[in-house]
Short mmCIF file of C-alpha atoms in Angstrom, two decimals:
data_model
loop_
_atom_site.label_atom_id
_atom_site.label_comp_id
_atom_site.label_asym_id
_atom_site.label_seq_id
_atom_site.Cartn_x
_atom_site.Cartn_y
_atom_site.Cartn_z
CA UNK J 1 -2.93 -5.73 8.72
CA UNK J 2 1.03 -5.05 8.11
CA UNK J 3 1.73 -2.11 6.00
CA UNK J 4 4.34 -3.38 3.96
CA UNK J 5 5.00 -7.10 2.39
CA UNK J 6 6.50 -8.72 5.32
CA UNK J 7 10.09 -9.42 2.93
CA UNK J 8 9.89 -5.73 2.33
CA UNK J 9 9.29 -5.50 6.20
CA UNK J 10 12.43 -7.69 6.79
CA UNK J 11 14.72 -5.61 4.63
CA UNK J 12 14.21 -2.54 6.38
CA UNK J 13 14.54 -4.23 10.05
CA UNK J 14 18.09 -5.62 8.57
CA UNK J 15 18.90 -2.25 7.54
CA UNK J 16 18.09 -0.70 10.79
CA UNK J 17 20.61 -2.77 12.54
CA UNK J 18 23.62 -0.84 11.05
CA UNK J 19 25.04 2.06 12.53
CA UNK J 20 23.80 5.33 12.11
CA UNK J 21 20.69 4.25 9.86
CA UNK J 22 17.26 5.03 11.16
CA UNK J 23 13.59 3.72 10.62
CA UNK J 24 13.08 6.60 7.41
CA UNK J 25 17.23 6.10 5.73
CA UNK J 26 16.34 1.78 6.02
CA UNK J 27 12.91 2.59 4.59
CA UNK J 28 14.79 4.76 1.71
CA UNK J 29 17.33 1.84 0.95
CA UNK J 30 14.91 -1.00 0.97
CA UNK J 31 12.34 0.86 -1.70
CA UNK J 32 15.25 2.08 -3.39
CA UNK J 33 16.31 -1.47 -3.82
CA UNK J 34 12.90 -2.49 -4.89
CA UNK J 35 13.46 0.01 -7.86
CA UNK J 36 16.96 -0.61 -8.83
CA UNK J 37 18.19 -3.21 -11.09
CA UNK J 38 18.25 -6.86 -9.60
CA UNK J 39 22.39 -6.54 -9.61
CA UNK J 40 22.24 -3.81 -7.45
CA UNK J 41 21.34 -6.13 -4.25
CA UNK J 42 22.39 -9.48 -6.05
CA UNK J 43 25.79 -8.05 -5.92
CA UNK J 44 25.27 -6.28 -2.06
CA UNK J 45 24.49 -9.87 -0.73
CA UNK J 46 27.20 -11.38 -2.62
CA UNK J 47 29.50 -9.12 -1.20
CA UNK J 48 28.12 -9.79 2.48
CA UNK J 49 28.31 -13.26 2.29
CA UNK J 50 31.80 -12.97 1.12
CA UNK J 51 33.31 -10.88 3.97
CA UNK J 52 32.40 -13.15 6.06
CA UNK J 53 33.73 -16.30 3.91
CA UNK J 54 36.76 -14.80 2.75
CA UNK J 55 38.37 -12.25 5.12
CA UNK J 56 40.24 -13.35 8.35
CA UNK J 57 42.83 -11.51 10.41
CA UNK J 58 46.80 -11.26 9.98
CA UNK J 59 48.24 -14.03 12.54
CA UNK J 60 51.26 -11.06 13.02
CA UNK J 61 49.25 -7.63 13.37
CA UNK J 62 45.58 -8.56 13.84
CA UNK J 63 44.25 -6.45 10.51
CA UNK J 64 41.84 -7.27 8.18
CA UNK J 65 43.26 -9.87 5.39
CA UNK J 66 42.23 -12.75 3.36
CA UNK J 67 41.42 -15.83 5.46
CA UNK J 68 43.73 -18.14 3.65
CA UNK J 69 46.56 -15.52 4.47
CA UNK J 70 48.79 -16.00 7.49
CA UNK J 71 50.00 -12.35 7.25
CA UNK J 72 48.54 -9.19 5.76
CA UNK J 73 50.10 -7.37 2.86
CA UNK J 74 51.64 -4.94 5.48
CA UNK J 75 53.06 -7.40 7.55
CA UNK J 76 54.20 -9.69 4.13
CA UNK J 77 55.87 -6.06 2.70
CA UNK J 78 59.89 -6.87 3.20
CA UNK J 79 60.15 -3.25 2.41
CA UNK J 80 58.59 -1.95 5.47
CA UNK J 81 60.53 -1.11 8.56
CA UNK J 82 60.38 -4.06 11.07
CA UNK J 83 61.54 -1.69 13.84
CA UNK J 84 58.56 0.62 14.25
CA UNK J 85 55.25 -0.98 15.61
CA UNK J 86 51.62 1.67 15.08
CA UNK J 87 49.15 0.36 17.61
CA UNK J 88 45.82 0.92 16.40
CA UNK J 89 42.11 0.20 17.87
CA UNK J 90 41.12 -0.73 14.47
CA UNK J 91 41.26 -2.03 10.67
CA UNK J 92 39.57 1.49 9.78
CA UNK J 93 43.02 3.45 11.92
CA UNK J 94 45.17 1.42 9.67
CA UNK J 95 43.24 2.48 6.48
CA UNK J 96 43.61 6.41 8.14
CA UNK J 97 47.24 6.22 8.67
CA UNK J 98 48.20 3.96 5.08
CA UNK J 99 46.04 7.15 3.17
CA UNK J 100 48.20 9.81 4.51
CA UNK J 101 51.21 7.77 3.35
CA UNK J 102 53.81 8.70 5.62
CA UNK J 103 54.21 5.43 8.30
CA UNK J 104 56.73 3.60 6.88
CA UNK J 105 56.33 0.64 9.84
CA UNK J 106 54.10 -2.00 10.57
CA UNK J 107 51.10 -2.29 12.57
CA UNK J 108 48.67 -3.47 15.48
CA UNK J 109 45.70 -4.13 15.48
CA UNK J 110 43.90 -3.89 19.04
CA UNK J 111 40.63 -4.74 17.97
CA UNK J 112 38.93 -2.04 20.27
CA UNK J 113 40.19 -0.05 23.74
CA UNK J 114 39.73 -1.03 27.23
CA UNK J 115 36.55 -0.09 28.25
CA UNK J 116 34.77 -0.76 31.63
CA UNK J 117 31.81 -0.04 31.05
CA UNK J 118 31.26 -2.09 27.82
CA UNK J 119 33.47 -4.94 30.03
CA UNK J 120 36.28 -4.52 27.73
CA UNK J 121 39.26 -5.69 29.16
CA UNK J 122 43.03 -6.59 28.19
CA UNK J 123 42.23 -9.98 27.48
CA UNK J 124 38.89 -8.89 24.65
CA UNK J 125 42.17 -6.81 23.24
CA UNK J 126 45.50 -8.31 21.25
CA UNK J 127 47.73 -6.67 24.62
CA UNK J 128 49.48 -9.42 25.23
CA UNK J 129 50.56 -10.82 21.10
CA UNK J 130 51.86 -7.25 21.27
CA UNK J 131 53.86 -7.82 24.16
CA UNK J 132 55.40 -10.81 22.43
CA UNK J 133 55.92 -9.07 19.49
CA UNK J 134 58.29 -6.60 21.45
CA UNK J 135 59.72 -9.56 23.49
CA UNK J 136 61.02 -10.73 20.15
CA UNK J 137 63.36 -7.91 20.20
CA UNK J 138 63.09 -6.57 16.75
CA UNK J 139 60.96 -3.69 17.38
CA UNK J 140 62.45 -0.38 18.31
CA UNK J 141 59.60 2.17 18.57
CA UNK J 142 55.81 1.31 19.52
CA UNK J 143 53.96 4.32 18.56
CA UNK J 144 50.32 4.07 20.47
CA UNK J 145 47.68 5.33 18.02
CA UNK J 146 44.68 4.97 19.86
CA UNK J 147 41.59 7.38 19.63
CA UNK J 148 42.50 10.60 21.66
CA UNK J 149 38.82 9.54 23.88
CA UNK J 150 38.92 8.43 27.52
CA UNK J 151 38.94 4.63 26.26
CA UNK J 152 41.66 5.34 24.04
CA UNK J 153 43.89 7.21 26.27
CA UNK J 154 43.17 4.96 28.89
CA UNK J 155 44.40 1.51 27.06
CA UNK J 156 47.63 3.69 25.57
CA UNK J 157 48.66 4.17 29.60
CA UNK J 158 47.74 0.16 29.88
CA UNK J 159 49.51 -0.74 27.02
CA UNK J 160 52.59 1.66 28.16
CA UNK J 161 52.86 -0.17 31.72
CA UNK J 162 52.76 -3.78 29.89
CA UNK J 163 55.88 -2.66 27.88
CA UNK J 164 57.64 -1.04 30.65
CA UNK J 165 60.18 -4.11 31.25
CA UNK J 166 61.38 -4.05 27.79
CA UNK J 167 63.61 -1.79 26.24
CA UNK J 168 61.74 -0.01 23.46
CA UNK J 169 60.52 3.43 23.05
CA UNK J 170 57.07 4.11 23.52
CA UNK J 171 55.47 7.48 21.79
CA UNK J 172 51.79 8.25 21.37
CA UNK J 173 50.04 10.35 18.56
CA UNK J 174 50.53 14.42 18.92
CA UNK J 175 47.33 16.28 20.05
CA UNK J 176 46.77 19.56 18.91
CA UNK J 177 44.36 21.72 16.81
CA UNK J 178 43.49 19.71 13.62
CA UNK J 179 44.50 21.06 10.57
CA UNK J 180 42.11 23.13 8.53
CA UNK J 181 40.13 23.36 12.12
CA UNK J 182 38.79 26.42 13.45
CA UNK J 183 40.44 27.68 16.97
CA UNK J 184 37.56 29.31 17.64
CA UNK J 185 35.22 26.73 17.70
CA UNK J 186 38.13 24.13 19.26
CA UNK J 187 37.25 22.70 22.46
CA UNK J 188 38.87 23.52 25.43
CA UNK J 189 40.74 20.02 26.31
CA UNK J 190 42.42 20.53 22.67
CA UNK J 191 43.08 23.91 23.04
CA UNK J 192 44.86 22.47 26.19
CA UNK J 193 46.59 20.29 24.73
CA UNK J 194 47.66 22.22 22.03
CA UNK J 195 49.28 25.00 24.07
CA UNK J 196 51.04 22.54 26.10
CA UNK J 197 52.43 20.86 23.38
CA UNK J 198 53.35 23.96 21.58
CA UNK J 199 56.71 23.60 19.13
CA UNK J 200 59.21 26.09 18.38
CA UNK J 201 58.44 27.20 14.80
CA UNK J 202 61.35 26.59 12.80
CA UNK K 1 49.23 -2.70 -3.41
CA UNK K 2 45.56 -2.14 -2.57
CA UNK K 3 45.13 -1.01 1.03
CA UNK K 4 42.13 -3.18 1.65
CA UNK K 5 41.58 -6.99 1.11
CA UNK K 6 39.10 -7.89 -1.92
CA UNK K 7 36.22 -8.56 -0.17
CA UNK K 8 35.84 -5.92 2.06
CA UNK K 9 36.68 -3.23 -0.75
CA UNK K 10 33.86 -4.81 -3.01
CA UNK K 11 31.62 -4.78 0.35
CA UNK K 12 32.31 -0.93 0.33
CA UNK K 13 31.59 -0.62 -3.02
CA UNK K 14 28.21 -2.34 -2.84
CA UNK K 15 27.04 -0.19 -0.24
CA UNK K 16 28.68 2.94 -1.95
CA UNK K 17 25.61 2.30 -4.78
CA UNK K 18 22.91 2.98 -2.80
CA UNK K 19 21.35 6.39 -2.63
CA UNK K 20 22.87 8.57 0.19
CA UNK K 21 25.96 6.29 1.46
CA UNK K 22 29.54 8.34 0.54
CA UNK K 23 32.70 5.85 0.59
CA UNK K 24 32.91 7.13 4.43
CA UNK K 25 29.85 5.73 5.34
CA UNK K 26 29.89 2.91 3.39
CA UNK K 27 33.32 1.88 5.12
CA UNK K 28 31.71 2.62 8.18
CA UNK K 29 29.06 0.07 7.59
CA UNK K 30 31.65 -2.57 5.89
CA UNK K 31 34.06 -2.44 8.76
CA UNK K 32 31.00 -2.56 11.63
CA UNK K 33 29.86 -5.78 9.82
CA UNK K 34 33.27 -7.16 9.88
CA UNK K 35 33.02 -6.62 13.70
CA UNK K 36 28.96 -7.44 14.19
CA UNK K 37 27.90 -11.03 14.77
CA UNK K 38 27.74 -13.21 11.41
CA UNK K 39 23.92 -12.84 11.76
CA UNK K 40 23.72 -9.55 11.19
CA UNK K 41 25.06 -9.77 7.58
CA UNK K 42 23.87 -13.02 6.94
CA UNK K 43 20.58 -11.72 7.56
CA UNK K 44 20.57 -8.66 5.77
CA UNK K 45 22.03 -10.98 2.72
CA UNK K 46 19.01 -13.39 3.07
CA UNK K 47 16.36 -10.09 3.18
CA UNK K 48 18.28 -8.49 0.18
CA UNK K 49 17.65 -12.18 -2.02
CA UNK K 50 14.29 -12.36 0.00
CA UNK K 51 13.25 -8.87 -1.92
CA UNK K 52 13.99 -10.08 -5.49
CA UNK K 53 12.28 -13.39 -5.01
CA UNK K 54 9.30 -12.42 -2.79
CA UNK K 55 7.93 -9.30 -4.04
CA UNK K 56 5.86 -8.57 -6.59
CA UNK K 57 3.73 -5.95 -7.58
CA UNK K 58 -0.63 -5.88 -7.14
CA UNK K 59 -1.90 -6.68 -10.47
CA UNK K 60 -4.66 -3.47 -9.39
CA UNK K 61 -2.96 -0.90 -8.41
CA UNK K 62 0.64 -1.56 -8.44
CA UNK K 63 1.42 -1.06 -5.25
CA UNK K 64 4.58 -3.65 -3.95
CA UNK K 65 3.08 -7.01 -2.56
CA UNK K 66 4.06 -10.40 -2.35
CA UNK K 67 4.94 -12.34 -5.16
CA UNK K 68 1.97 -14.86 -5.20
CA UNK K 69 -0.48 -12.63 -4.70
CA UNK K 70 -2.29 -10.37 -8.00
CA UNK K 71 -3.95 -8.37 -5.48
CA UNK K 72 -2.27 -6.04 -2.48
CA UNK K 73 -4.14 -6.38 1.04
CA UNK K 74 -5.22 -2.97 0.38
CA UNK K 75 -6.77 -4.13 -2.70
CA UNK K 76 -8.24 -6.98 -1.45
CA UNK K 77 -9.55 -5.49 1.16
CA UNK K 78 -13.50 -5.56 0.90
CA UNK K 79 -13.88 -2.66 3.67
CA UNK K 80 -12.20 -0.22 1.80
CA UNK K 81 -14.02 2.82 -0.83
CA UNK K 82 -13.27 1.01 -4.42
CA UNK K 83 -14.44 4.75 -5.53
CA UNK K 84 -12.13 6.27 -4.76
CA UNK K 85 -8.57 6.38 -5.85
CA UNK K 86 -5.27 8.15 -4.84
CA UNK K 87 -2.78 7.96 -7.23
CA UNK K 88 0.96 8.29 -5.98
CA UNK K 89 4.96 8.01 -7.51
CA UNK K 90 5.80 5.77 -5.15
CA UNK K 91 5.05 2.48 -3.20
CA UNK K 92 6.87 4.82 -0.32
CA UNK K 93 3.80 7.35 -0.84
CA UNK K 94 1.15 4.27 -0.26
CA UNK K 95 3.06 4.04 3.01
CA UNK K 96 3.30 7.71 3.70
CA UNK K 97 -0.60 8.57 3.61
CA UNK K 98 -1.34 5.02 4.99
CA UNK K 99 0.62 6.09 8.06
CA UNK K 100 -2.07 8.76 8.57
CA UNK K 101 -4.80 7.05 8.75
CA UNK K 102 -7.11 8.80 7.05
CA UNK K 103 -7.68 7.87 3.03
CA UNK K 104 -10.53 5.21 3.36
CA UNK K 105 -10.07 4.24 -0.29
CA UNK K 106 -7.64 2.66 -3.01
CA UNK K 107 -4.20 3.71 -4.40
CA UNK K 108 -3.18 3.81 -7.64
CA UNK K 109 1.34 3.73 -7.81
CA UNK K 110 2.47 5.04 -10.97
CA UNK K 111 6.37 3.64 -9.83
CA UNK K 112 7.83 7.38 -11.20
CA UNK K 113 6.74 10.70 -12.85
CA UNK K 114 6.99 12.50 -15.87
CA UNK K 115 10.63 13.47 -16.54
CA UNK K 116 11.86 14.59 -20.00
CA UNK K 117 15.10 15.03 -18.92
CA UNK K 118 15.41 11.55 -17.49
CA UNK K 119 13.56 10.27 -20.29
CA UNK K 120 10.36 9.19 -18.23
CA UNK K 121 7.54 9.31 -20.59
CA UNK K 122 4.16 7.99 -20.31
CA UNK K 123 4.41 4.61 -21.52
CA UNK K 124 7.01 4.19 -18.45
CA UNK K 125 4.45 5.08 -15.86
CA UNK K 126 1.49 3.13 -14.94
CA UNK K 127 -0.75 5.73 -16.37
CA UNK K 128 -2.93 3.87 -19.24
CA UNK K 129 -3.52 1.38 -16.42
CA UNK K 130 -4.90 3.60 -14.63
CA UNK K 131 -7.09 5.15 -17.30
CA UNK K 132 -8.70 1.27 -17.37
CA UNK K 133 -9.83 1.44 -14.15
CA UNK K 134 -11.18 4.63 -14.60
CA UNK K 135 -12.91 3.64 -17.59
CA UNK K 136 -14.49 0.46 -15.97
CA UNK K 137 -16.66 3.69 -14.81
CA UNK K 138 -16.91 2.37 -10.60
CA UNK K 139 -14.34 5.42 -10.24
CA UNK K 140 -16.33 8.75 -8.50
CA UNK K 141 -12.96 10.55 -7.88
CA UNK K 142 -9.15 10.31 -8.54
CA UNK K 143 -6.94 12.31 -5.86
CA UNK K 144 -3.98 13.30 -7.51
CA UNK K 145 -1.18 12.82 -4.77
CA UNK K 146 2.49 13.01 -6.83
CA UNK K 147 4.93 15.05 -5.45
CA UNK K 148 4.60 18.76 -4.90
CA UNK K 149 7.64 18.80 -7.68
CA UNK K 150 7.82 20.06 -10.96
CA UNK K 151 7.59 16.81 -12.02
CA UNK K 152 5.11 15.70 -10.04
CA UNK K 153 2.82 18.88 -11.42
CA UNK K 154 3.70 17.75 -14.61
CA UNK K 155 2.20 14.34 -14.27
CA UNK K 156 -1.00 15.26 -12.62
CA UNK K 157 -1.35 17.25 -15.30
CA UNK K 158 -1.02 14.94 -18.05
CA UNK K 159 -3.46 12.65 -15.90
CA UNK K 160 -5.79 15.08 -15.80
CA UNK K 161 -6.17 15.35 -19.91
CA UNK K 162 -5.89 11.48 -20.15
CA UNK K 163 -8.91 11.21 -17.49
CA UNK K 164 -11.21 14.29 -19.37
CA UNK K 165 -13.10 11.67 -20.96
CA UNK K 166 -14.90 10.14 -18.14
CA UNK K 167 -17.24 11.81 -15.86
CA UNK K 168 -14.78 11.32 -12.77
CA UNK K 169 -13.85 13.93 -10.38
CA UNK K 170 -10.50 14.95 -10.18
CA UNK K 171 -8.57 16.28 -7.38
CA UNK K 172 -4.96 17.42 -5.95
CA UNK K 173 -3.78 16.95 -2.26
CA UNK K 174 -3.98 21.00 -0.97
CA UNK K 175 -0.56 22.88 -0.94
CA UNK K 176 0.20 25.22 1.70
CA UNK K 177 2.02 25.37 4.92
CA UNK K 178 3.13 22.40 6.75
CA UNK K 179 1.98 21.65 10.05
CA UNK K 180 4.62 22.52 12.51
CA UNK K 181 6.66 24.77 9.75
CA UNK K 182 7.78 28.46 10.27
CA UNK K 183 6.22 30.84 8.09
CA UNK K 184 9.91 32.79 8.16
CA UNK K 185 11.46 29.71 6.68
CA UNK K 186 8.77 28.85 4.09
CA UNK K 187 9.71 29.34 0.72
CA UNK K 188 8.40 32.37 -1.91
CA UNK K 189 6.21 30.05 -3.91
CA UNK K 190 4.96 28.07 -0.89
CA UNK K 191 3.76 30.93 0.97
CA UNK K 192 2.03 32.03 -2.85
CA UNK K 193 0.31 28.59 -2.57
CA UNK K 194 -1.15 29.16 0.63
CA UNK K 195 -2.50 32.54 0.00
CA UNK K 196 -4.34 31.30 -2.93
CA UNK K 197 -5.81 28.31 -1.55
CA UNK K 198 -6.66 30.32 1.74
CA UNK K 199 -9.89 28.93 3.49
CA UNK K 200 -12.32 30.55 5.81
CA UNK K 201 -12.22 29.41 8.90
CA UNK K 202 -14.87 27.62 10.78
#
């Protein structure tokens, strides 16, 4: 005999498939749901099925947009500078780097980093629409914004090879301590990093 | 300009409505779905619309079942003590005490306790139900099994004045130390608990 209503059941298996929620947090949700008002998951499988209807990706960067939208608002912004490409793994970087407010270029949206291991490889990534995009001539700067991990690190030196033959600069992200961290409890690569990258205080 | 299309943002804030998921973890979850297969939102949709329409609650004891049934399989179970009764908050309780494996009779889910400041009363919980069984005089013994809370106190109290009536034996699950806690980390009142309900050993 099954402990729970097998619908019940099915819930909390759906819930378990999401990142970072366990057997006892899908359990929570599911009788949580079974509590709240109707809306509250009405409106939660609306919205699922409507990601997947409605959202696409920009035919020029590769982030998140609506799917009858050839370009993203970024991308369809005539006030942003054409001249200054931010690679990014993904949609969530672009979200990261639009809340601090300072990039005043466009973007590019990778769509993950090389990674043996998982078989990623420079064709599962949008490499080579950025190397077009730079063939076009436009673009001046190509900052590389990729996580500072091995995978990250490792498609920024890919990415910098495949842009080689063209003339356009290519900078990557500043490591260092992060701000409001605690140097004691850095790690050593950073703290590596950070010496070695030290700036003359002005 | 809003930094994220429409669909994912009121993914986000679906997800941000359910107990324990901040707007960072609720983008987490929006922006892995974006990236899973189709199935695995599609299916967690269809489970979400599967809850609404395919649960119900046991006509008995008001613990969640499906929606055709009146009776839960615990209910309807003939091998099980109809004498006995455990009354818990929750269907999540049912589960909790099922999962040990030792309670060889019925349940009896009051769906809440007694909270003046949330304005719970009474007539909100499944308590005069209860009282009905109780009165159909098969009842040798209620177990009292809400929360160790102040609100769960609170309601086994009030259940214990509504069920003075009948010649019915009324308990509360033991308080004391939990199996596998540290005596240094248990709290004032706890340890109080324990003391009192001390038992001699065999």
């Amino acid at each position: 005999m099954p402990l729970l209503p097998e619908p019940l059941q099915r819930l909390i298996t759906a819930f378990e498939r999401l990142p970072g929620i366990g057997p006892k947090t899908a359990s929570r949700l599911a009788f949580f749901l079974l509590k709240a008002p109707n809306t509250v998951s009405s409106e939660l499988a609306e919205a699922l099925k409507g990601l997947q209807l409605a959202t696409g990706v920009c035919q020029t960067c590769f982030n998140i947009t609506l799917v009858d939208r050839t370009q993203c608002d970024i991308c369809a912004d005539a006030q942003r500078d054409t001249g200054i490409i931010c690679v990014v793994e993904d949609p969530m970087d672009v979200l990261a780097i639009e809340r601090a407010g300072a990039f005043p270029g466009r973007y590019h949206v990778l769509h993950g980093a090389l990674s043996p291991i998982e078989g990623i490889g420079p064709e599962d990534l949008r490499i080579h629409e950025l190397e077009l995009r730079v063939k076009g001539g436009l673009i001046k700067e190509v900052i590389i914004a990729t996580n500072p991990s091995m995978e990250g690190d490792a498609t920024a030196l890919f990415i910098k090879k495949q842009l080689a033959p063209y003339t356009v600069r290519i900078t990557r992200l500043a490591r260092g301590l992060p701000v409001g961290g605690d140097l004691e409890y850095t790690d050593q690569t950073t703290i590596l990093r950070a010496l070695a990258g030290r700036q003359e205080m002005e």
